[in-house]
Coordinates of C-alpha atoms and ligand atoms in Angstrom, one line a residue:
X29 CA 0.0 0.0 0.0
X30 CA 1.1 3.2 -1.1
X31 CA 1.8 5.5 2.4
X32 CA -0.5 8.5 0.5
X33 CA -3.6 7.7 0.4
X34 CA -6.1 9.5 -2.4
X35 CA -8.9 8.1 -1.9
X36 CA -11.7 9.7 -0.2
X37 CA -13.2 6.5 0.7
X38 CA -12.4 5.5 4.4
X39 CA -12.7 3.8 8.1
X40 CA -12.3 5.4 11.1
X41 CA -12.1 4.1 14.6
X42 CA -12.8 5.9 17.6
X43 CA -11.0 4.5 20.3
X44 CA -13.0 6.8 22.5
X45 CA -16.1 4.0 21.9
X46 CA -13.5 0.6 22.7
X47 CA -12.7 2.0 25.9
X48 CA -16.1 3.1 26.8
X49 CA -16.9 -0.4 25.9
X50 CA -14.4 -2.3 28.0
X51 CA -15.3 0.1 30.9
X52 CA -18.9 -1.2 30.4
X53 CA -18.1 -5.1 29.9
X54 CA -15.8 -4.8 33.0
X55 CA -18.5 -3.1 35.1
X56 CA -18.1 -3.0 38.8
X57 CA -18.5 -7.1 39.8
X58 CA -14.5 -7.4 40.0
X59 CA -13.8 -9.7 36.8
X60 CA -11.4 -9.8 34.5
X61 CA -11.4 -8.6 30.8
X62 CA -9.7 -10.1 28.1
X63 CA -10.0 -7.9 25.1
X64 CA -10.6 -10.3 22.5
X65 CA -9.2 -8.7 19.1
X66 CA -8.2 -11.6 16.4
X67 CA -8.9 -11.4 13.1
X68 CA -6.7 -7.7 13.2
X69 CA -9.3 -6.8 15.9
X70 CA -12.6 -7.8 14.2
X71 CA -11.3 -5.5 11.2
X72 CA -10.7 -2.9 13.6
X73 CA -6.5 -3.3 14.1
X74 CA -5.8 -5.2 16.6
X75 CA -2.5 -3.3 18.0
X76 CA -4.5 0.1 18.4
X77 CA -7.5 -1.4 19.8
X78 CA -5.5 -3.6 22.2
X79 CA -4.1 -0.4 23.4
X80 CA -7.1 1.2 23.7
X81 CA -8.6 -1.7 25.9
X82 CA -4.9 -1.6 28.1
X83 CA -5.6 1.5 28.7
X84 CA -9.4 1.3 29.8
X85 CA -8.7 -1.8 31.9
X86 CA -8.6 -4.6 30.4
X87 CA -5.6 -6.8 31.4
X88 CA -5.7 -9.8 29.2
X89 CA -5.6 -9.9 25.3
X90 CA -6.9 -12.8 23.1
X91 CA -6.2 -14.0 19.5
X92 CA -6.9 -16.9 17.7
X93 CA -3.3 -17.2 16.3
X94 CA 0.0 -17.0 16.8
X95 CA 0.4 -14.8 14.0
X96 CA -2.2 -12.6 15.3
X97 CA -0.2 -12.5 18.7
X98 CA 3.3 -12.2 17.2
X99 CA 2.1 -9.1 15.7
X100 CA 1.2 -7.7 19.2
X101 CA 4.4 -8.6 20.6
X102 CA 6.1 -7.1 17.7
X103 CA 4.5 -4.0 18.4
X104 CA 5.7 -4.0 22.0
X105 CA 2.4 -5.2 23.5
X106 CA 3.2 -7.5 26.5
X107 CA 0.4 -7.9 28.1
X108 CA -1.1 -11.8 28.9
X109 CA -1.9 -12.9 25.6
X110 CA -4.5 -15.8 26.0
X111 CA -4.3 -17.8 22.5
X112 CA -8.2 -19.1 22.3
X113 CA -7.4 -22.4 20.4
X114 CA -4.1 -24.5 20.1
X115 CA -2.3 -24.2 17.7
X116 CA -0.3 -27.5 15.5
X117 CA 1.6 -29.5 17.8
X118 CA 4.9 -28.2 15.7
X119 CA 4.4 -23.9 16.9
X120 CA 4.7 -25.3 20.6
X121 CA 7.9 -23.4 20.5
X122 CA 6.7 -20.5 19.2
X123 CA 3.6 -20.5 22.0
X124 CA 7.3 -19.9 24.3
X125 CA 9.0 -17.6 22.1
X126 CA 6.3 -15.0 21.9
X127 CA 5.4 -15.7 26.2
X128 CA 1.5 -16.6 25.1
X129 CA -0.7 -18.1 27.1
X130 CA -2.5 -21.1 25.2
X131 CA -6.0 -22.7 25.7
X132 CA -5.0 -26.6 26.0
X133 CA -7.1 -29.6 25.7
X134 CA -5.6 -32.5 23.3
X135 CA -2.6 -34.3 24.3
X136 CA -0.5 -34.6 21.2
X137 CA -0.3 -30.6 22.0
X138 CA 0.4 -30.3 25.8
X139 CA 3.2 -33.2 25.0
X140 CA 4.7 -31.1 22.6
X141 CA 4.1 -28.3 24.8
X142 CA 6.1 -29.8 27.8
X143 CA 8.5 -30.9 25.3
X144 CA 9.6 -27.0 23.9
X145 CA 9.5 -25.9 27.9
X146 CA 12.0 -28.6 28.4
X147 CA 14.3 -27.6 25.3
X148 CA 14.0 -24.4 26.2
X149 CA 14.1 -24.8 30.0
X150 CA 11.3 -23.0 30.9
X151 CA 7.8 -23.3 32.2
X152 CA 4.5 -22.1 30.7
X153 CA 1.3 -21.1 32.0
X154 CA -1.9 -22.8 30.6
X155 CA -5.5 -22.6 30.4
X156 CA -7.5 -25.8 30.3
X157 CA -10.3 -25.6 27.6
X158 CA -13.4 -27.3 28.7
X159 CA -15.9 -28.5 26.0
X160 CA -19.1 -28.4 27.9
X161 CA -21.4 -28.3 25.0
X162 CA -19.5 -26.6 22.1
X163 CA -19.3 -29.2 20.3
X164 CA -15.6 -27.6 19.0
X165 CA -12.3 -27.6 20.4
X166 CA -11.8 -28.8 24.4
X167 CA -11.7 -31.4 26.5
X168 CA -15.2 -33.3 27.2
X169 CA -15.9 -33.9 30.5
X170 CA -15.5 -37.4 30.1
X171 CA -11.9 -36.9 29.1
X172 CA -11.0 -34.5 31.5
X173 CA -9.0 -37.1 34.5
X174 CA -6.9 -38.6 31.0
X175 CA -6.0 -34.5 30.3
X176 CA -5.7 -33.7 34.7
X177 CA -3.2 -36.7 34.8
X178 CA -1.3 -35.6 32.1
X179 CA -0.8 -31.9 32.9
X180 CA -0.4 -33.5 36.7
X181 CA 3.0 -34.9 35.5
X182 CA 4.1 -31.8 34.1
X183 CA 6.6 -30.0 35.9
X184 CA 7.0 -27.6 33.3
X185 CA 3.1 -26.6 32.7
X186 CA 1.3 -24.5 35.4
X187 CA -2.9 -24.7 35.2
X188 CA -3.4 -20.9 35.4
X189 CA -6.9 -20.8 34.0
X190 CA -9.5 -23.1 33.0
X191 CA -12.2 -22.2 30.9
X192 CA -15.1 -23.0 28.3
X193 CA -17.1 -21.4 25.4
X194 CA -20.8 -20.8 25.5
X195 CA -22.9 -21.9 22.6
X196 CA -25.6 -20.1 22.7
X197 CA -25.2 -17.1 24.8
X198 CA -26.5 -14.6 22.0
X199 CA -29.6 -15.9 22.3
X200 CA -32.3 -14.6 24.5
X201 CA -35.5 -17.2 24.4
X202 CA -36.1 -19.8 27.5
X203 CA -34.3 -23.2 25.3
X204 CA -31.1 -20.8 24.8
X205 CA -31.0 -19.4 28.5
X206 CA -31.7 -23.1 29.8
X207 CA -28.8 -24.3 27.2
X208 CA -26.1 -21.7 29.3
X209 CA -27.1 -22.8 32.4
X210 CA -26.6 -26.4 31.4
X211 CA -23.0 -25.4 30.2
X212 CA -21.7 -23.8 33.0
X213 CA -23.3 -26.3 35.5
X214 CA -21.2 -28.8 33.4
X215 CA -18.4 -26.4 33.9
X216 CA -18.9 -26.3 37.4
X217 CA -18.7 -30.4 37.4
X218 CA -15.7 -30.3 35.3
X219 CA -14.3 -27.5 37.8
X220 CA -15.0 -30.3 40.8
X221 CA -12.7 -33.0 38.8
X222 CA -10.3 -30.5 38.0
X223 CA -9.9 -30.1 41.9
X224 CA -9.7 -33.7 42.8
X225 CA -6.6 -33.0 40.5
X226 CA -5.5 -30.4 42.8
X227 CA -5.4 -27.7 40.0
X228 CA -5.3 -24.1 41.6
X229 CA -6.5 -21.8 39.0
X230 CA -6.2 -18.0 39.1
X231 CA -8.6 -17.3 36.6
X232 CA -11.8 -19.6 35.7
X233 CA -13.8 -18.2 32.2
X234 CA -16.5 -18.7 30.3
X235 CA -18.5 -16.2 29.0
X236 CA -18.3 -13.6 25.4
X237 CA -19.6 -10.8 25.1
X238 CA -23.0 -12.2 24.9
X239 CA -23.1 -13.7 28.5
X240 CA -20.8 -11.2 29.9
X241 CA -24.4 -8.7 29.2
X242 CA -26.5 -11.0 29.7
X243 CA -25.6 -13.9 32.6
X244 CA -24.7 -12.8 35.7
X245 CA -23.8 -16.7 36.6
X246 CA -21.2 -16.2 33.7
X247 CA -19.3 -13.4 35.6
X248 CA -19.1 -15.3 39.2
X249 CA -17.3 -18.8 38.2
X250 CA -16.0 -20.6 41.1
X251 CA -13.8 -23.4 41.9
X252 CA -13.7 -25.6 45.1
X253 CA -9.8 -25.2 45.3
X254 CA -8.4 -21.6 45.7
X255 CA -9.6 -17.7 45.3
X256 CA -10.0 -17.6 41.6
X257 CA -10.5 -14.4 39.3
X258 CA -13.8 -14.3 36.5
X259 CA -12.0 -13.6 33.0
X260 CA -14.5 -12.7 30.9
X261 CA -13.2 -12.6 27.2
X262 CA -15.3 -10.0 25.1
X263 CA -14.8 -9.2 21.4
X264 CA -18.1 -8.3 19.6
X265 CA -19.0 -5.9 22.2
X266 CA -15.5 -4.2 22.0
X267 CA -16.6 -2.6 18.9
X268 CA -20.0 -1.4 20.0
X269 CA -21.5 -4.4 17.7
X270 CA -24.2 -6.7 18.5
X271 CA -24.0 -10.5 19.1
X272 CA -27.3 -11.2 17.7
X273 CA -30.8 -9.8 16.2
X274 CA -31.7 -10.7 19.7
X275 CA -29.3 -8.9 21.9
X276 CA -28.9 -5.3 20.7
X277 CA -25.7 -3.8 22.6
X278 CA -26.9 -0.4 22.2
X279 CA -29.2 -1.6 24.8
X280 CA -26.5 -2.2 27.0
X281 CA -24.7 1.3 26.3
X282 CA -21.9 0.0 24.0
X283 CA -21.6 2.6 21.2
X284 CA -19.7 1.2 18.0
X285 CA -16.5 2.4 17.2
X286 CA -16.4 1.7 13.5
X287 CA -17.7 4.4 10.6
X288 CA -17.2 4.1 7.3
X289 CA -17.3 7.4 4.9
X290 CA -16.6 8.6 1.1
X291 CA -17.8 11.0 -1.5
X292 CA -19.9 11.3 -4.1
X293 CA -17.7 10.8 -7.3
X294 CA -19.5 11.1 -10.0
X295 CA -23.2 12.2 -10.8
X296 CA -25.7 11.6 -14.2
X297 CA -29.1 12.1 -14.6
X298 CA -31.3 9.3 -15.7
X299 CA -34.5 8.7 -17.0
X300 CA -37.9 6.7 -15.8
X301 CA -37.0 3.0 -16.0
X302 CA -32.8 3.6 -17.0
X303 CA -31.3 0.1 -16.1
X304 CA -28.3 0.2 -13.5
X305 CA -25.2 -1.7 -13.1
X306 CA -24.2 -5.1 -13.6
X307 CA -27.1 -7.8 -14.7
X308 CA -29.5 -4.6 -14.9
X309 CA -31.1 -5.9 -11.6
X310 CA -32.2 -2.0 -10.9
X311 CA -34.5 0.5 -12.7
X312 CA -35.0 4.3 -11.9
X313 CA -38.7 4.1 -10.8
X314 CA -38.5 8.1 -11.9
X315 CA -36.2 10.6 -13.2
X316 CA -33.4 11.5 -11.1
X317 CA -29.6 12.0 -10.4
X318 CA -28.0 9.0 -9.7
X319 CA -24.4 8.9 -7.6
X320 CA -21.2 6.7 -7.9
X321 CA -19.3 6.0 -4.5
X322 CA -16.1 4.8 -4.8
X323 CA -16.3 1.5 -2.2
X324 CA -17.6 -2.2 -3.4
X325 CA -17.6 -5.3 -2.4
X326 CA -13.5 -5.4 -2.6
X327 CA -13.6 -2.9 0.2
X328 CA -15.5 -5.3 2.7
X329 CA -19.5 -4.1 1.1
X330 CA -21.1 -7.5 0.9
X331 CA -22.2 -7.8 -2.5
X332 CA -25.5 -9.2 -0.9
X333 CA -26.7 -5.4 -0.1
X334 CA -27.2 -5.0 -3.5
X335 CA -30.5 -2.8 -3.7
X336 CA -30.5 -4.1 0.3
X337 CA -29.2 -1.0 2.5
X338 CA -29.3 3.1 2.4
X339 CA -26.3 5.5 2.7
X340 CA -26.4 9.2 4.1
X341 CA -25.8 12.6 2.3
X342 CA -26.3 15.6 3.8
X343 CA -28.9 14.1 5.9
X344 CA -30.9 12.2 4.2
X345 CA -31.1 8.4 3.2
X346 CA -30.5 7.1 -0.2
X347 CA -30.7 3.9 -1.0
X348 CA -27.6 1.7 -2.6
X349 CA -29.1 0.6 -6.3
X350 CA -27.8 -1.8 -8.4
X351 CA -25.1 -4.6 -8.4
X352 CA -22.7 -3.3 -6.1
X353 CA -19.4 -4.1 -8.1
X354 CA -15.7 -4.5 -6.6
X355 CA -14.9 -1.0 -6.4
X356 CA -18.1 1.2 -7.0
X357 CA -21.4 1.3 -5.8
X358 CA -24.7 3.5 -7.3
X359 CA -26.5 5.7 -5.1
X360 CA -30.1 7.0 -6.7
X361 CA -30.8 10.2 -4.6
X362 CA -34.4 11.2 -6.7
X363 CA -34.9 14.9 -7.4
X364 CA -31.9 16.0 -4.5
X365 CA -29.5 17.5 -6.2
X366 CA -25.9 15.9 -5.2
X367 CA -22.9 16.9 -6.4
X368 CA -19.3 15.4 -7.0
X369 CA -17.8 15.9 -3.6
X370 CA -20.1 15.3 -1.6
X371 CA -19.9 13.8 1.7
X372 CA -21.2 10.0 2.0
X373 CA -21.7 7.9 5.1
X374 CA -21.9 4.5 4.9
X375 CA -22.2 3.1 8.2
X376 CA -22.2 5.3 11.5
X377 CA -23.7 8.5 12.3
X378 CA -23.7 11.5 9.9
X379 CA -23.8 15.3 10.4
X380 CA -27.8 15.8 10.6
X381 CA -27.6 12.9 13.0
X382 CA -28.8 9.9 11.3
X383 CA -27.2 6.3 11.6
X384 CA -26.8 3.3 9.2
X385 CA -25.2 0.5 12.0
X386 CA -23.7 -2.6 10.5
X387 CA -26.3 -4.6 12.5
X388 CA -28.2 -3.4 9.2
X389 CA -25.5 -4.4 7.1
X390 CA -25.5 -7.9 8.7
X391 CA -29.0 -8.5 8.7
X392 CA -29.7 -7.3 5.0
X393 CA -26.9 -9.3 3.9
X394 CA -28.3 -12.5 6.1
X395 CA -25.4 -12.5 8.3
X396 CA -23.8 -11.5 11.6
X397 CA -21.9 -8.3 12.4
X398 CA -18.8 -10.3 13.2
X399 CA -18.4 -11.4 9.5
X400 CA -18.8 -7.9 8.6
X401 CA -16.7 -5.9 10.7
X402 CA -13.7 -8.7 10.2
X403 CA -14.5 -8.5 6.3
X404 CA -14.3 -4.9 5.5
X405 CA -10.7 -5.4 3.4
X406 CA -7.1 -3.9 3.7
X407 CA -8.0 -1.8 1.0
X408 CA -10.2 0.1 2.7
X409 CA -7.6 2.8 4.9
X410 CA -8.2 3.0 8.7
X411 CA -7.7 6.2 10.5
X412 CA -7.9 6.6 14.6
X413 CA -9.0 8.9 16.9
X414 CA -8.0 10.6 19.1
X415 CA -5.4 10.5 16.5
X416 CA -2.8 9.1 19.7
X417 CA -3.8 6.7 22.4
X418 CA -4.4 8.8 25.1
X419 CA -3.8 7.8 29.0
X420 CA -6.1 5.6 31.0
X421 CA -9.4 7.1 31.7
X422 CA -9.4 7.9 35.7
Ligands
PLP507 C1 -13.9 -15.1 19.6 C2 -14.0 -15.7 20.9 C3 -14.5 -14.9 22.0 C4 -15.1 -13.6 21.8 O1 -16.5 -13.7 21.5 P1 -17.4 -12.4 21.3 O2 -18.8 -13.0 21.0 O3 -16.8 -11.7 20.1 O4 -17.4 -11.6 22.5 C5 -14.5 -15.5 23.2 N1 -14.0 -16.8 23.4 C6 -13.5 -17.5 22.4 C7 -13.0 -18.9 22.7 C8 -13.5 -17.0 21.1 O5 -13.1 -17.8 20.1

């Protein structure tokens, strides 16, 4: 990428909104946060948002990749870094190299792990991941004395954490609610046989985003053996995005951080029934001017919005017509007369006040904010503020 960028066409962040955010996950109940920002922070950057979340409070980060954390370390981060899957049994080393902190449950993985502290005459903290209805990565709770014993033996692994992932959290009706409980009472089990081990765990976690709003059970795990600390590990609700259709964060005061703007670039009149972009899947229903904005689905705009979602100009609401195409999309804005220049939002709040919010996006385009926000490309430039991380709020 070229370090000047011409186009008008861009993202900005406010990191003002992520800490605000982490403030409100945190809330006053004395857990943890771990400032969950894989996937370059949900599309977000992951190094300026994990400062951000530093800064407000939170005290763990977590990524789904070594990659992702090598990055942060690069950058100078070195903050707990809780790596939410494992990785091959081969990167054990590099789980040392770069001082992570990795979610364990198979044993081909913790032997290798033990094997690079050895080499490199070390020890590592670990958290144990619990499957408890998943159905993905963890230990079942039928496995969990093979996995105790093993990690028992090791004199170079230390059980910091144990934790598990919540299924169904985002949901809000009675079968979904009953389906968390079930989980974490099978967490608590799990917790009981971890014990019998004689595991001591600092921190016990289970819920997102979703449960961190919404179960108070999820924020007060506890364990038979030792004072343990609630980690809650929140991503989603970071970025002032919802989990769900269900569970709208706004609710919750978590304010999105993410706004996407352009400008008009080029404007034509057309005629009553003119045919617009690609496959002619749009007509003008009247005469009126019609607006090019230089973003497409290249940029992260799911091509699904095509004639799905509105953007804002000066105020008002337009709708997006046509095939949105890799680079452009068509605006028709009637008899208002826009110009070349003119300013465009395309998700977040404009200057009359109105709001396009990528829940919109996500449901138009049948799919979740979390797709969206990590989609939006490399293309598309991302610009901060306050310009420079500021200190940690009071
Ligand atoms: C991604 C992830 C999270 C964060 O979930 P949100 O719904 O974004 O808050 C938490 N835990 C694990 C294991 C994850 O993979």
């Amino acid at each position: 990428m070229a370090t000047t960028s011409h186009r008008p066409t861009v993202c900005v962040i406010d990191l003002d909104a992520v800490r605000h955010n982490v403030a409100t996950l945190r809330g006053d109940d004395g857990v943890a946060l771990c400032a969950v920002v894989k996937a370059d922070g949900y599309g977000h950057g992951a190094e300026p948002v994990a400062r951000a979340a530093l800064a407000a409070g939170a005290t763990w980060l977590g990524v789904a990749l070594i990659e992702e954390a090598a990055t942060l370390r690069d950058a100078g981060i070195d903050a707990p870094i809780l790596l939410l899957s494992e990785p091959p049994p081969s990167a054990a080393p590099a789980v040392l190299t770069y001082n992570l902190t990795p979610f364990v449950y198979s044993p081909a993985f913790i032997a290798a792990l033990q094997h690079a502290a050895e080499q490199q005459d070390t020890t590592v903290n670990v958290h144990v991941k619990i499957d408890t209805g998943m159905g993905r990565v963890g230990v079942a709770n039928d496995n969990i004395t093979q996995v105790m014993s093993i990690l028992g033996e090791s004199d170079r692994l230390a059980i910091e954490g144990i934790g598990t992932h919540l299924a169904r959290a985002d949901e809000t009706d009675d079968a979904a609610r009953a389906t968390t409980r079930a989980q974490l009472d099978r967490f608590a089990t799990a917790l009981d046989v971890c014990a019998d081990y004689g595991a001591t765990p600092t921190y016990l976690h289970a819920a997102n985003t979703a449960a961190a709003l919404t179960s108070p059970a999820s924020r007060k795990l506890r364990c038979a053996t030792g004072t343990t600390t609630t980690l809650v590990r929140c991503g989603i609700g970071l970025y002032g995005l919802s989990p769900s259709v269900q569970l709208d964060v706004a609710t919750y005061g978590l304010r999105p951080a993410l706004t996407v703007h352009s400008h008009v670039s080029y404007v034509k009149r057309i005629v009553k029934g003119t045919p617009v972009s690609y496959g002619h899947r749009w007509h003008a229903p009247c005469d009126g001017y019609l607006a090019t904005v230089p973003i497409g689905y290249a940029d992260g705009v799911p091509r699904a919005l095509t004639n799905r979602a509105d953007v804002l100009i000066g105020g008002e609401r337009f709708p997006m017509v046509g095939t949105i195409t890799m680079d452009q999309l068509l605006v028709f804005c009637g008899e208002r007369p826009v110009t070349a220049g003119d300013a465009v939002t395309l998700l977040g709040t404009d200057v009359a006040g109105g709001t396009i919010r990528i829940e919109a996006w996500a449901h138009a385009a049948g799919t979740i904010t979390y797709e969206i926000a990590s989609q939006l490309t490399q293309r598309l430039p991302r610009r901060y503020v306050p310009e420079r991380t500021v200190q940690a709020e009071p």
